[in-house]
Coordinates of C-alpha atoms in Angstrom, one line a residue:
X13 CA 12.3 11.1 34.3
X14 CA 10.1 8.1 33.4
X15 CA 8.2 7.9 30.2
X16 CA 7.2 11.1 28.4
X17 CA 4.9 11.5 25.4
X18 CA 4.8 14.7 23.3
X19 CA 3.9 15.9 19.9
X20 CA 7.0 17.1 18.0
X21 CA 7.7 18.3 14.5
X22 CA 10.2 16.5 12.3
X23 CA 12.1 19.8 12.2
X24 CA 12.4 19.9 16.0
X25 CA 13.2 16.2 16.2
X26 CA 15.9 16.0 13.6
X27 CA 17.4 19.5 13.3
X28 CA 20.8 20.0 15.0
X29 CA 19.7 22.7 17.4
X30 CA 18.8 22.9 21.1
X31 CA 15.1 22.3 21.8
X32 CA 13.2 22.2 25.0
X33 CA 9.6 21.4 25.9
X34 CA 7.7 22.2 29.0
X35 CA 5.1 19.7 30.1
X36 CA 2.6 20.3 32.9
X37 CA 2.2 17.4 35.3
X38 CA 0.5 16.9 38.7
X39 CA 3.9 17.2 40.3
X40 CA 4.6 20.5 38.5
X41 CA 6.4 21.6 35.3
X42 CA 8.6 19.0 33.6
X43 CA 11.3 20.4 31.3
X44 CA 12.4 18.1 28.4
X45 CA 15.6 19.1 26.7
X46 CA 16.9 17.9 23.3
X47 CA 20.5 19.2 23.2
X48 CA 22.5 20.5 20.2
X49 CA 24.8 17.8 18.7
X50 CA 22.5 15.0 20.0
X51 CA 22.9 11.6 18.4
X52 CA 20.1 9.2 17.3
X53 CA 21.1 5.6 16.6
X54 CA 19.4 2.6 15.1
X55 CA 20.8 -0.2 17.3
X56 CA 22.5 -3.2 15.7
X57 CA 19.7 -5.5 16.9
X58 CA 17.1 -3.7 14.7
X59 CA 15.6 -5.3 11.6
X60 CA 16.7 -4.3 8.2
X61 CA 15.0 -1.6 6.1
X62 CA 11.8 -3.0 4.6
X63 CA 10.1 -0.1 3.0
X64 CA 9.5 -0.4 -0.8
X65 CA 8.8 2.0 -3.6
X66 CA 5.1 2.0 -2.9
X67 CA 5.6 3.1 0.7
X68 CA 7.9 5.9 -0.5
X69 CA 5.5 7.0 -3.3
X70 CA 2.6 7.1 -0.8
X71 CA 4.6 9.2 1.7
X72 CA 5.8 11.7 -0.9
X73 CA 2.3 12.0 -2.4
X74 CA 0.8 12.8 1.0
X75 CA 3.5 15.4 1.7
X76 CA 2.9 17.1 -1.7
X77 CA -0.5 18.0 -0.3
X78 CA 0.5 19.4 3.1
X79 CA 1.8 18.7 6.5
X80 CA 0.8 15.3 8.0
X81 CA 0.8 13.3 11.2
X82 CA 3.5 10.7 10.7
X83 CA 2.8 8.3 13.5
X84 CA 4.5 7.3 16.7
X85 CA 8.2 7.2 17.3
X86 CA 9.7 5.5 20.4
X87 CA 13.3 6.5 21.5
X88 CA 15.3 5.4 24.5
X89 CA 17.6 8.0 26.1
X90 CA 20.8 6.2 27.0
X91 CA 22.7 9.3 28.2
X92 CA 22.6 13.0 27.8
X93 CA 22.0 13.7 24.1
X94 CA 22.3 10.0 23.1
X95 CA 19.1 8.1 22.0
X96 CA 18.4 4.7 20.5
X97 CA 15.5 4.5 18.1
X98 CA 13.3 1.6 19.2
X99 CA 10.3 2.1 16.9
X100 CA 10.1 4.3 13.9
X101 CA 13.5 3.6 12.3
X102 CA 12.0 2.8 8.9
X103 CA 10.3 6.2 8.6
X104 CA 13.2 8.1 10.1
X105 CA 15.6 6.6 7.6
X106 CA 13.4 7.6 4.7
X107 CA 12.8 11.1 6.1
X108 CA 16.6 11.6 6.2
X109 CA 17.1 10.3 2.7
X110 CA 14.4 12.7 1.4
X111 CA 16.2 15.6 3.2
X112 CA 19.6 14.5 1.8
X113 CA 18.2 14.4 -1.8
X114 CA 16.6 17.9 -1.4
X115 CA 19.9 19.2 -0.1
X116 CA 21.6 17.8 -3.2
X117 CA 18.9 19.0 -5.6
X118 CA 17.9 22.5 -4.3
X119 CA 19.0 25.1 -1.8
X120 CA 17.4 23.3 1.1
X121 CA 19.0 24.7 4.3
X122 CA 18.6 22.0 6.9
X123 CA 21.4 20.5 9.1
X124 CA 20.3 17.3 10.8
X125 CA 21.5 15.8 14.0
X126 CA 24.1 13.1 14.0
X127 CA 22.5 9.9 12.9
X128 CA 24.0 6.4 13.2
X129 CA 22.7 3.2 11.7
X130 CA 24.4 0.4 13.5
X131 CA 22.8 -2.2 11.2
X132 CA 24.6 -0.6 8.2
X133 CA 27.6 1.3 9.6
X134 CA 28.8 2.7 6.2
X135 CA 25.3 3.9 5.2
X136 CA 26.2 7.5 4.5
X137 CA 29.4 6.6 2.7
X138 CA 27.4 4.3 0.4
X139 CA 24.7 7.0 0.1
X140 CA 27.3 9.3 -1.4
X141 CA 27.6 6.6 -4.1
X142 CA 23.8 6.5 -4.5
X143 CA 23.9 2.8 -3.3
X144 CA 25.1 1.8 -6.7
X145 CA 26.8 -1.6 -6.8
X146 CA 29.0 -0.5 -9.7
X147 CA 30.2 2.6 -7.9
X148 CA 30.8 0.5 -4.7
X149 CA 32.8 -2.0 -6.7
X150 CA 35.1 0.7 -8.1
X151 CA 35.6 2.4 -4.7
X152 CA 38.9 1.8 -2.8
X153 CA 36.7 1.0 0.3
X154 CA 34.6 -1.6 -1.5
X155 CA 35.4 -4.4 0.9
X156 CA 34.5 -2.2 3.9
X157 CA 31.2 -1.2 2.4
X158 CA 30.3 -4.8 1.5
X159 CA 31.3 -6.1 5.0
X160 CA 29.3 -3.4 6.7
X161 CA 26.1 -4.5 4.9
X162 CA 25.4 -7.3 7.4
X163 CA 21.7 -7.3 6.8
X164 CA 22.1 -7.0 3.0
X165 CA 20.2 -3.7 2.8
X166 CA 22.0 -2.0 -0.2
X167 CA 19.5 -3.1 -2.8
X168 CA 16.5 -1.9 -0.8
X169 CA 18.1 1.4 0.0
X170 CA 19.0 1.8 -3.7
X171 CA 15.3 1.3 -4.6
X172 CA 14.2 3.8 -2.0
X173 CA 16.7 6.3 -3.2
X174 CA 15.8 5.9 -6.8
X175 CA 12.1 6.3 -5.9
X176 CA 12.8 9.5 -4.0
X177 CA 14.9 10.8 -6.9
X178 CA 12.3 10.1 -9.5
X179 CA 9.5 11.7 -7.5
X180 CA 11.4 14.9 -6.6
X181 CA 13.0 15.3 -10.1
X182 CA 9.4 15.5 -11.5
X183 CA 8.6 18.5 -9.4
X184 CA 9.2 22.2 -10.0
X185 CA 11.6 24.1 -7.7
X186 CA 8.7 25.6 -5.8
X187 CA 7.1 22.2 -5.3
X188 CA 10.4 20.7 -4.0
X189 CA 10.7 23.5 -1.4
X190 CA 7.1 23.0 -0.4
X191 CA 7.6 19.3 -0.1
X192 CA 10.6 19.8 2.2
X193 CA 8.8 22.2 4.4
X194 CA 5.7 20.0 4.6
X195 CA 8.0 17.1 5.8
X196 CA 9.8 19.3 8.4
X197 CA 6.6 20.7 9.9
X198 CA 4.7 17.4 9.9
X199 CA 4.3 16.0 13.4
X200 CA 5.0 12.7 15.2
X201 CA 3.9 11.4 18.5
X202 CA 7.2 11.0 20.3
X203 CA 7.5 8.6 23.3
X204 CA 10.7 9.1 25.2
X205 CA 11.9 6.5 27.7
X206 CA 15.0 6.6 29.9
X207 CA 15.9 3.0 30.8
X208 CA 18.9 1.2 29.4
X209 CA 17.5 -2.2 30.5
X210 CA 13.9 -1.6 29.6
X211 CA 12.0 -4.5 28.1
X212 CA 9.5 -2.0 26.6
X213 CA 11.4 -2.7 23.3
X214 CA 10.0 -6.3 23.2
X215 CA 6.4 -5.1 23.5
X216 CA 6.8 -2.5 20.8
X217 CA 8.7 -4.9 18.6
X218 CA 6.0 -7.5 18.7
X219 CA 3.4 -4.8 18.1
X220 CA 4.9 -4.4 14.7
X221 CA 3.0 -7.6 13.8
X222 CA -0.2 -5.5 13.7
X223 CA 1.4 -3.1 11.2
X224 CA 2.0 -3.2 7.5
X225 CA 5.2 -5.3 7.7
X226 CA 4.8 -8.7 9.3
X227 CA 7.3 -10.4 11.5
X228 CA 9.2 -13.4 10.1
X229 CA 10.9 -16.3 12.0
X230 CA 14.0 -14.4 12.9
X231 CA 11.9 -11.5 14.2
X232 CA 9.9 -13.8 16.5
X233 CA 13.1 -15.6 17.7
X234 CA 14.7 -12.2 18.4
X235 CA 11.8 -11.1 20.5
X236 CA 11.9 -14.3 22.6
X237 CA 15.7 -14.1 23.1
X238 CA 15.5 -10.4 24.1
X239 CA 12.9 -11.4 26.7
X240 CA 15.4 -13.8 28.2
X241 CA 18.3 -11.4 28.5
X242 CA 17.7 -7.9 27.0
X243 CA 21.1 -6.5 27.8
X244 CA 23.1 -9.5 26.6
X245 CA 21.3 -9.8 23.3
X246 CA 21.5 -6.1 22.7
X247 CA 25.3 -6.4 22.5
X248 CA 25.5 -9.8 20.8
X249 CA 22.7 -9.8 18.1
X250 CA 24.9 -8.2 15.4
X251 CA 27.2 -11.2 15.7
X252 CA 24.2 -13.5 15.1
X253 CA 23.3 -11.5 12.0
X254 CA 26.8 -11.9 10.7
X255 CA 26.7 -15.6 11.1
X256 CA 23.3 -15.7 9.3
X257 CA 24.8 -13.7 6.5
X258 CA 27.6 -16.3 6.2
X259 CA 25.0 -19.0 5.8
X260 CA 23.4 -17.1 2.9
X261 CA 26.8 -16.6 1.3
X262 CA 27.5 -20.3 1.2
X263 CA 24.0 -21.0 -0.2
X264 CA 22.1 -22.1 2.9
X265 CA 19.0 -19.9 2.6
X266 CA 16.2 -22.2 3.9
X267 CA 17.2 -22.5 7.6
X268 CA 14.9 -23.3 10.5
X269 CA 14.2 -21.5 13.8
X270 CA 16.4 -24.1 15.5
X271 CA 19.3 -23.0 13.3
X272 CA 18.7 -19.4 14.4
X273 CA 18.6 -20.4 18.0
X274 CA 21.9 -22.4 17.6
X275 CA 23.6 -19.3 16.0
X276 CA 22.4 -17.2 18.9
X277 CA 23.9 -19.6 21.5
X278 CA 27.3 -19.8 19.9
X279 CA 27.6 -16.0 19.8
X280 CA 26.7 -15.5 23.4

């Protein structure tokens, strides 16, 4: 199929229904299908959530005033109905949290596709607890929830969730419904690639340095290692992250790029 670029609403992208798009090319008509029960996944090698309350406030304020263009999303089709999110995981995560809160708060009828976050495998279990540390501590699965938070994202997700809650709770029922509809019918520029060994990930990842969230040492190291062996690092990076988390737990927080490189080697 090669690479395909198309404009798509959030509704069509995330709703658990069959969708298909027809694109005219020089070679004829190209039919792009997004099947029912498709699965989107944030791979384990992705960075942690880095949005803050200001990012969420800005998004919600924009959506209060109508439908918006919400940027470019890059996904890699691994198999029929299975897609890795390469660029756009921060926005998609927040979109889904907004939808989840609207479903809890009003009669918002929307059934999203299966969504997996391999950087935080218990994400939706912890969401049911509103990312509260106290609720997690009193839950029988506490140890599982803590172990799954390899990139230590709970606090940031809790902040995002509270910001969503505060904004939506201040709206009337009509405003809440309008907000949800504005989100669902906002558009993204979707780039779809079909190459399990594609190094396009590296180029897009480094491009993040030109965006609002700068790359840190571990981001730069990750990009360099992925250039060396994309397939191997895809499968091994989560082990590197677990080793780094162990360093933090024992109080070693100011480590060098050489330390990152060493951790990468011992987990390959």
